[in-house]
Structure formats: C-alpha cells, structure tokens
Coordinates of C-alpha atoms in Angstrom, one line a residue:
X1 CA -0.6 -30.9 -2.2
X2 CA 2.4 -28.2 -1.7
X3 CA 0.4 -24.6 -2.1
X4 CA 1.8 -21.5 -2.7
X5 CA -0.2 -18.4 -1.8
X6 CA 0.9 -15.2 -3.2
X7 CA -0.5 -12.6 -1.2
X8 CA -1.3 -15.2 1.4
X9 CA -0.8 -12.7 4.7
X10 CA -3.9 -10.7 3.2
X11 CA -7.3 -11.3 4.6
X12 CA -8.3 -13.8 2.3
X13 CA -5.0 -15.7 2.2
X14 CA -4.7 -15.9 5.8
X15 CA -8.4 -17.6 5.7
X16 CA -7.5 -19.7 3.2
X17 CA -4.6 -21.1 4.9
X18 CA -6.8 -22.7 7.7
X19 CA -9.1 -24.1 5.1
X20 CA -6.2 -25.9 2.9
X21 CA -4.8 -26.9 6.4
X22 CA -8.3 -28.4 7.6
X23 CA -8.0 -30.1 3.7
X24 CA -4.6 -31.8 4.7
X25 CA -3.0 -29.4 2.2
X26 CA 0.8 -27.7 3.3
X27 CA 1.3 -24.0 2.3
X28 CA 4.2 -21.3 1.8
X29 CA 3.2 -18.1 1.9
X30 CA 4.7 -14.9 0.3
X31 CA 3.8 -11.5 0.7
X32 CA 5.8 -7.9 0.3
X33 CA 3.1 -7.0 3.2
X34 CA 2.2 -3.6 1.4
X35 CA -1.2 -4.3 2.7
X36 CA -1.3 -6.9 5.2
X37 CA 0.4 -7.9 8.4
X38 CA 3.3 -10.8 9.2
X39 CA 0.8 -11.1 12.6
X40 CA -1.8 -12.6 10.7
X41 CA 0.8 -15.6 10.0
X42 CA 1.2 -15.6 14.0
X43 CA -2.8 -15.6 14.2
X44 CA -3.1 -18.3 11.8
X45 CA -0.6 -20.7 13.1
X46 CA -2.1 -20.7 16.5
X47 CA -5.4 -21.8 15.5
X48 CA -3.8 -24.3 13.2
X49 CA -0.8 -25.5 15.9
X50 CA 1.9 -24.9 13.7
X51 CA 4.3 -21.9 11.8
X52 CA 3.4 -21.6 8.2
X53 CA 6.4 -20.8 5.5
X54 CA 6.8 -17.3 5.2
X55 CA 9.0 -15.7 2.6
X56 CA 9.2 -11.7 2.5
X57 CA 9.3 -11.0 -1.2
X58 CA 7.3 -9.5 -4.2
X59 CA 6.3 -11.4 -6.6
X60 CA 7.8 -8.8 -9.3
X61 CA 10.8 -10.1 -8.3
X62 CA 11.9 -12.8 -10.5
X63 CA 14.8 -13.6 -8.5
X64 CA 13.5 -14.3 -5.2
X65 CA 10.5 -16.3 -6.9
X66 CA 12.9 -18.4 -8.9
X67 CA 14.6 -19.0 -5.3
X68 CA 11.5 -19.5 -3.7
X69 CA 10.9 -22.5 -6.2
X70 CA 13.7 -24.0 -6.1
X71 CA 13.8 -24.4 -2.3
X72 CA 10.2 -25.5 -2.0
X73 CA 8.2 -27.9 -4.3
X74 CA 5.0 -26.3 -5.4
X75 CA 2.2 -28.3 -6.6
X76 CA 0.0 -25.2 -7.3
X77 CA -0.1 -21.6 -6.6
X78 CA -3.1 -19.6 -5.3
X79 CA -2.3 -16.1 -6.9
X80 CA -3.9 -13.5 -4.2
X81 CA -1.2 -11.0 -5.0
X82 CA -2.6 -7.3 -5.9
X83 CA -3.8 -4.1 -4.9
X84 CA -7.5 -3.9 -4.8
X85 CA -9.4 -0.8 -4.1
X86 CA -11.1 0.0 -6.7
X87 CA -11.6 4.1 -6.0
X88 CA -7.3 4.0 -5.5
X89 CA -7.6 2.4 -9.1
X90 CA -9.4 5.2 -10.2
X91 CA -6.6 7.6 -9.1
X92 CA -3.6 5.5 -9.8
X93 CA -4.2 3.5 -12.8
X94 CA -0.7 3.4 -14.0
X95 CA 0.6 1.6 -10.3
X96 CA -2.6 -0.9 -10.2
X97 CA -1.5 -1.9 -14.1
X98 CA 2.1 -2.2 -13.2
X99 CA 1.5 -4.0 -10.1
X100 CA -1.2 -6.6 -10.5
X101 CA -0.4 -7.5 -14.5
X102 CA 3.5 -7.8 -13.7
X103 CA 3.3 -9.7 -10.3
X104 CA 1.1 -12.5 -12.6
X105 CA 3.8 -12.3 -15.6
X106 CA 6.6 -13.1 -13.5
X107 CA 5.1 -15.8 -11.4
X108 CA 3.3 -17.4 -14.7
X109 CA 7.1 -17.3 -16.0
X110 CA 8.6 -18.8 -13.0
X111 CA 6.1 -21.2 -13.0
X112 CA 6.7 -22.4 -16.4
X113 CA 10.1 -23.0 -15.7
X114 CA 9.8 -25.3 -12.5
X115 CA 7.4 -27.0 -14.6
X116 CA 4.0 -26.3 -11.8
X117 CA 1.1 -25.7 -13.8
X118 CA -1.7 -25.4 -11.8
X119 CA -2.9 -22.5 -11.2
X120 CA -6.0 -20.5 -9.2
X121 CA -6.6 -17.0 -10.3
X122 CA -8.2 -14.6 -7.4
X123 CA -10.2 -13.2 -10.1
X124 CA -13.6 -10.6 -9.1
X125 CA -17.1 -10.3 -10.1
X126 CA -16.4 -6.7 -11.5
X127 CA -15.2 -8.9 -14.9
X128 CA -18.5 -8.5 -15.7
X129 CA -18.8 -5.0 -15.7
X130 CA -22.5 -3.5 -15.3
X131 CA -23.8 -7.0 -15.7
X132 CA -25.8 -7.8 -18.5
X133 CA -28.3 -10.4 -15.9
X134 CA -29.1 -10.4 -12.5
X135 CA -28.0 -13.0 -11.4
X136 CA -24.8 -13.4 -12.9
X137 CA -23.8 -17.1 -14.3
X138 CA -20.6 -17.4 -15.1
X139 CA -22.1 -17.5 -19.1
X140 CA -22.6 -13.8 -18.6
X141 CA -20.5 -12.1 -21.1
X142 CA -17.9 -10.1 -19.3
X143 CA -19.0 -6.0 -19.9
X144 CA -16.7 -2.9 -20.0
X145 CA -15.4 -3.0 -16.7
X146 CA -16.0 0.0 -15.1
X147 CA -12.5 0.8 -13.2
X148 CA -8.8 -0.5 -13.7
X149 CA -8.9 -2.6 -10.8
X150 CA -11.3 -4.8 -12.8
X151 CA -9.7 -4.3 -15.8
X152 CA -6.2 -6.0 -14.4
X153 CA -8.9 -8.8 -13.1
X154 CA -9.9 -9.1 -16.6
X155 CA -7.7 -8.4 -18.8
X156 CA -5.4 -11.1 -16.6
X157 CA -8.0 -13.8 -17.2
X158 CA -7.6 -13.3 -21.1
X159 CA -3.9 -13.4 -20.4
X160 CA -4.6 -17.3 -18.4
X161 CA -7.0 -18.2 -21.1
X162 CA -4.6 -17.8 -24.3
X163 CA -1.9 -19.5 -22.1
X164 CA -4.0 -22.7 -21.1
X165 CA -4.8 -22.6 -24.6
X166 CA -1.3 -22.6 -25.7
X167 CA -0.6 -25.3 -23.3
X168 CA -3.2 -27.9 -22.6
X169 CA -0.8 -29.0 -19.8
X170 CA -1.7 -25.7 -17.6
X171 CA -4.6 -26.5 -15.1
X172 CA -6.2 -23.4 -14.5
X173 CA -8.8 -22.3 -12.5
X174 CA -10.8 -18.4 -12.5
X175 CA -12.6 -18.1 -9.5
X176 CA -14.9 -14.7 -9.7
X177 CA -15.1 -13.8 -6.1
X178 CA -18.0 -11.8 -5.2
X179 CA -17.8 -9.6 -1.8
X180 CA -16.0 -11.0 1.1
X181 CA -16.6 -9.7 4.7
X182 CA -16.5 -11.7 8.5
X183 CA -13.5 -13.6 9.9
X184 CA -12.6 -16.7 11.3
X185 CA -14.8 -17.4 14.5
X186 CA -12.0 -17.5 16.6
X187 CA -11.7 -13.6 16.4
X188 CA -7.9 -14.0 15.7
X189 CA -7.9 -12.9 12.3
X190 CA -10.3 -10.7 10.0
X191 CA -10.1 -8.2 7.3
X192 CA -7.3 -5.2 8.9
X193 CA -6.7 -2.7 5.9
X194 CA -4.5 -0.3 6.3
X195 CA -5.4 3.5 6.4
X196 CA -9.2 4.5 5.7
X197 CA -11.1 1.1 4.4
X198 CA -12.5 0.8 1.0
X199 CA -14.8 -1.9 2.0
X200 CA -18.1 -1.6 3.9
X201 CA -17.5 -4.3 6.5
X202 CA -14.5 -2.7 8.0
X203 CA -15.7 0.8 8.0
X204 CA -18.9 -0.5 9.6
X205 CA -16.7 -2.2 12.5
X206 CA -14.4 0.6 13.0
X207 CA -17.4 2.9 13.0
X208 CA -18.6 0.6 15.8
X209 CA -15.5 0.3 17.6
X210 CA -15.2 4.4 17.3
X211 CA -12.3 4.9 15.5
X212 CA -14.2 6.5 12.3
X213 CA -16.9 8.9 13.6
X214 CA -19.8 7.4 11.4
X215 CA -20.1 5.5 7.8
X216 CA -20.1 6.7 4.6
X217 CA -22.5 5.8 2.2
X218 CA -21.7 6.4 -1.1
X219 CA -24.4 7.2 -3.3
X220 CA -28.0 6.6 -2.1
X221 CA -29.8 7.2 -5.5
X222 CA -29.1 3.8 -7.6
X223 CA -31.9 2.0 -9.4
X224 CA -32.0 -0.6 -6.0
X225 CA -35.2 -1.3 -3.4
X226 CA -33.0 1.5 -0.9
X227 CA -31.5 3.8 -3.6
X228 CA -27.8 2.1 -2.2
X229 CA -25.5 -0.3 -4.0
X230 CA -26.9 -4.0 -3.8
X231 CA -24.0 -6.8 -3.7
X232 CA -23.3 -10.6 -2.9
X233 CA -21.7 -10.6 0.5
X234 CA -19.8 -14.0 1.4
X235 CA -18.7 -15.1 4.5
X236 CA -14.6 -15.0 4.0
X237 CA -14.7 -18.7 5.6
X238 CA -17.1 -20.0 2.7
X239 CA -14.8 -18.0 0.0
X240 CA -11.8 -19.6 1.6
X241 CA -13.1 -23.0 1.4
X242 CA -13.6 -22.2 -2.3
X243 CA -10.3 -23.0 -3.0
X244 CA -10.1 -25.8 -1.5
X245 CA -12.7 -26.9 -3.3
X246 CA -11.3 -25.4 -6.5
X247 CA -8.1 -27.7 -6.1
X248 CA -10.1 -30.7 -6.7
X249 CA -10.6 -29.4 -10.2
X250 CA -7.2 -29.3 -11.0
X251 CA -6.8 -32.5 -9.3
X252 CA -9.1 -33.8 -12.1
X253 CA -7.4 -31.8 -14.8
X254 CA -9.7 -29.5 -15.6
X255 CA -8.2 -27.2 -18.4
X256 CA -9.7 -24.2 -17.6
X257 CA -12.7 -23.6 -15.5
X258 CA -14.4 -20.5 -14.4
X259 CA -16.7 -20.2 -11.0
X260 CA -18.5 -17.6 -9.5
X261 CA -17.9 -17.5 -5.5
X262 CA -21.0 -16.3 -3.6
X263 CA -23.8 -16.5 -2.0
X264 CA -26.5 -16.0 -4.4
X265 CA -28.3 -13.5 -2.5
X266 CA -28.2 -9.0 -3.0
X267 CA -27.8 -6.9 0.3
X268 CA -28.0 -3.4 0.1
X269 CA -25.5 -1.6 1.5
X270 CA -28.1 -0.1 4.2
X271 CA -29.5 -4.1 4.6
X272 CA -25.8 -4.8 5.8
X273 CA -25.7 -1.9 8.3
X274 CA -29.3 -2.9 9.7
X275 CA -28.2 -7.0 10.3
X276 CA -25.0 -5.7 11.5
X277 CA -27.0 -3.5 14.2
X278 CA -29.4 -6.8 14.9
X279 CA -26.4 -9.1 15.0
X280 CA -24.5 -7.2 18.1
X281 CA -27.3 -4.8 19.2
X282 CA -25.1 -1.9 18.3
X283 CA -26.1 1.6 16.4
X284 CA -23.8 2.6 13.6
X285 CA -24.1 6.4 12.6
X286 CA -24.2 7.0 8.9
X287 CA -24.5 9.7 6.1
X288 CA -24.8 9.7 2.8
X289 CA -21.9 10.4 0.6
X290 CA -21.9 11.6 -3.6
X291 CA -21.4 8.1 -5.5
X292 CA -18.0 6.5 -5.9
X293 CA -16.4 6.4 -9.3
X294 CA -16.6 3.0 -10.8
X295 CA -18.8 2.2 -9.0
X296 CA -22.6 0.0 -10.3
X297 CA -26.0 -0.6 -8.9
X298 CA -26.4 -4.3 -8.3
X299 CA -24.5 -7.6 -8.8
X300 CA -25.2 -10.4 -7.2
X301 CA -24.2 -14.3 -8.6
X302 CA -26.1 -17.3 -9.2
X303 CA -23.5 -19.8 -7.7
X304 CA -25.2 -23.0 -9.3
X305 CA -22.0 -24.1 -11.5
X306 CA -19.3 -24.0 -8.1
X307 CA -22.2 -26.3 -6.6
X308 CA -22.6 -28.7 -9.1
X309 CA -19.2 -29.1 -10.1
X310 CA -17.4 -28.6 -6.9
X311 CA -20.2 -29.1 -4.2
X312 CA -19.2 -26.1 -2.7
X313 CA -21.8 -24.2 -1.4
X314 CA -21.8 -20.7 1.1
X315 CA -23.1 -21.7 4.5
X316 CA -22.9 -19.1 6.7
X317 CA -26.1 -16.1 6.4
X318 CA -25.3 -12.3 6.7
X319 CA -25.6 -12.3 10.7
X320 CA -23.1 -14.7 10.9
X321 CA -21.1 -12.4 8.6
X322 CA -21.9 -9.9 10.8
X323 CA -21.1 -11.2 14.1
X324 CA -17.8 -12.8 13.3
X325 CA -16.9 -9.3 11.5
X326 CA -17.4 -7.8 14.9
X327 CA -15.8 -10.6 17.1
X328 CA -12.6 -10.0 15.4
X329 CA -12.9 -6.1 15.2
X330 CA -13.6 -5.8 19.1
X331 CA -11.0 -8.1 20.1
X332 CA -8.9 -6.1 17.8
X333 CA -9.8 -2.6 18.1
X334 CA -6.8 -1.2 16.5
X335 CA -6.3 -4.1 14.1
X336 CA -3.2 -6.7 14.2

C-alpha cells in the first residue's frame, strides 16, 4: 500500500517508516517540522537504502494537502500530526485545540474528496482518563480526561466514530498508544525534542549525556509501590510495528477498531531510572519535583485484543528500551 504519514519526521513516524518499509509498504511523509527534524528523513533512508517523499506542509493547509493528493495516490494515511506535551496543554489550551482538531478536519476533508478512506488515528491512553481498571482493556469506558492534550485525543476519536458511522465505507483504525521510549538499534534515529523534554526517556538521556544537570521527578507521593507515576513503557520499534500490523485491519475492512499499544507491564518512573542505570552502568542524579498538572497515578494496558486480532505483540523488555535510548542519545549528544 501507498501510506501517508502526517507528522511522519516525528519520532514515531520516522520509526514507523522503517517498519512499513520492512512490510513492503511505500510512504510520503509530511511534516511543518515544528517539532521534529528533516535529518531524521536522512537517518531513515540510510538504514532503509533509499529517500523517502518528503513534502514540507501543515496539514491545516487545505491547499497543499489537496496538492499533495493529487500528485501521490494514497491508500491510507497514518495521522501522527499534533502537538503533545501534555503540561504545554495545560498552558496553551486554545493552540493544542486549534492545532490537533483542525490538522484532523482538513485532512478527514481532503480525504473524503480523493476518495482514500482508511485511516489510523495516533490516538493515547490518556482517553481513559484516571482509568476506571488496572489494566486497561480497550472496554474501559473512556474517563474525564485530565488535560487538553487528551481531550483533542478524545474528543477526535468521537469525531472518527460518528464519521465511520456515517460512512460504512471509512476503514478506521484508533490505536491507544501507551508510552513510547528507545530508538532504532542502529542509533540513527531516537526521540530528539526540541527545548526541555516532557518525557522521561529523553530527560534521563540528556541527564546522562550532561546536558541537563540531573532529572526531575515530578511528584513522588502517588498511591504507587515508589510514591512516583507508574506507566506502560513500549519500545518505539514494537509501537511502530503496530501499524503495520494495524494496516492488516483495514486490509480486511474492519469498520472501526480500537487497540491498545503496549506492553502490559507498570514501571515506575524511579523503576525506569534504576534499569536505565543497570542497562549502561551509568548514575543519573535526580530530585524530586511538586507533581505535574494533569498528571495520574498509574496506567498501564492489558494488550490482549492487538494480540489476538492483529498478532502483534511488544518484544523488546525495558533494558532494551533502555539501551537503545542511550545508543542513540550518545551517538547524538546534541540530537539530529
């Protein structure tokens, strides 16, 4: 199949496209590359041998995505395309709602008028909120979510649902990612935020590498065995492979089908730094920080359903999470 990833220069797009490649799958990419780098596209087309499509465009713009269509022919679209730290939501609710549910509009639109309906929505396990069980099935009702960042997640997965159910002909797929960290063995390409991180794995790993001068950890007095957040960490290689697993869904016209992407197992935030200190005999200085906003105590996924109906399953443990985080990070000590 012909994939578009939106957002696909990102850290889980880039992943992604060696995974579809692997698959026999072609891609075009497009980015704005607000928050990513055109030198992961380099990265990834040496370890696959060859340049991937690369249009520079937002997907707001309705014009270049109408161009984009009508010089490529899509089969599906991957829809990575949004801004995602969830404390930034907090503080700029307005430009996350703007962003996120517009970019999906106008591509849903342009869709819809080149006639490609298939669709896989880079969805998030905050849809369900302060979870209701531990752990989460995707039969978990979805809770109040708990920041906007979520809320676009979710409120866009009500959006999919009423248009699949408006138009049996839409293939559409929610996958409910749960916390992605590592990077592609080669070291070539890894998570490379721009400015502070939001996420633990690159703090840890630039805490290592000694640009940050130790880790914050925020909030050590949640209902968890350590007092610090618990979450699902997946290797970003298993979450890629997702997709490519979540294609053969649509390839079977699925309607619409929701799976959670992780591990199945809870690491505390102070469990990560300890297997990342094991994994490459390192020492990373932390202190404990007041509690992010939006933030909850635990949430981990059963990933039973993505098994069964997929037969995708996470492979790779939390020191192989670890090391690979750290390959890349050394070998790129001030990013791309």
């Amino acid at each position: 199949m012909n994939i578009l990833l939106t957002g696909g220069a990102g850290y889980i797009g880039s992943h992604t496209i060696v995974e579809l490649d692997k698959a026999g799958h072609s891609v075009v990419v497009v980015d704005n590359l607000v928050n990513s780098s055109e030198e992961s596209l380099r990265r990834v087309a040496k370890i696959i041998g060859k340049d991937v499509p690369f249009v520079k465009a937002d997907v707001r713009d309705a014009a270049a995505m109408n161009e984009l269509f009508d010089e490529y022919k899509i089969d599906a679209v991957i829809n990575f395309a949004g801004l995602k730290a969830v404390g930034e939501s907090v503080a700029k609710p307005l430009e996350y709602y703007e962003n996120n549910m517009n970019a999906c509009f106008v591509l849903l639109d342009v869709m819809r008028k080149h006639n490609c309906k298939n669709f896989i929505f880079s969805s998030s396990a905050t849809v369900y909120g302060d979870p209701a069980i531990i752990p989460i099935t995707e039969e978990c009702p979805k809770g109040q979510c708990t920041n906007p960042y979520g809320k676009t997640k979710s409120m866009l997965e009500e959006v999919l649902m009423d248009l699949q159910k408006a138009d049996p002909e839409w293939d559409i797929v929610l996958l409910r990612y749960f916390n992605p960290i590592g990077a592609h063995q080669s070291g070539l390409i890894g998570e490379n935020p721009n400015g502070i991180p939001n996420n633990l794995m690159p703090y840890i790993t630039q805490t290592a590498v000694g640009r940050r001068a130790e880790l914050g950890v925020f909030g050590n007095d949640y209902d968890t065995p350590d007092g610090t957040g618990v979450r699902d960490y997946i290797h970003v290689c298993d979450l890629a492979n997702g997709h490519v697993c979540a294609l053969q869904a649509i390839e079977r016209k699925c309607g619409l089908a929701i799976y959670n992407l992780g591990t199945g197992h809870g690491y505390s935030v102070l469990d990560v730094v300890k297997a990342f200190e094991k994994a490459n005999n390192l020492k990373v200085p932390y202190s404990i920080k007041p509690r992010r906003p939006g933030d909850i105590a635990t949430c981990y996924c059963n990933p039973a359903k993505a098994k069964a109906e997929l037969g995708w399953e996470a492979k790779y443990g939390i020191e192989e999470m670890c090391r690979d985080a750290w390959n890349f990070q050394k070998n790129n000590p001030e990013g791309y």
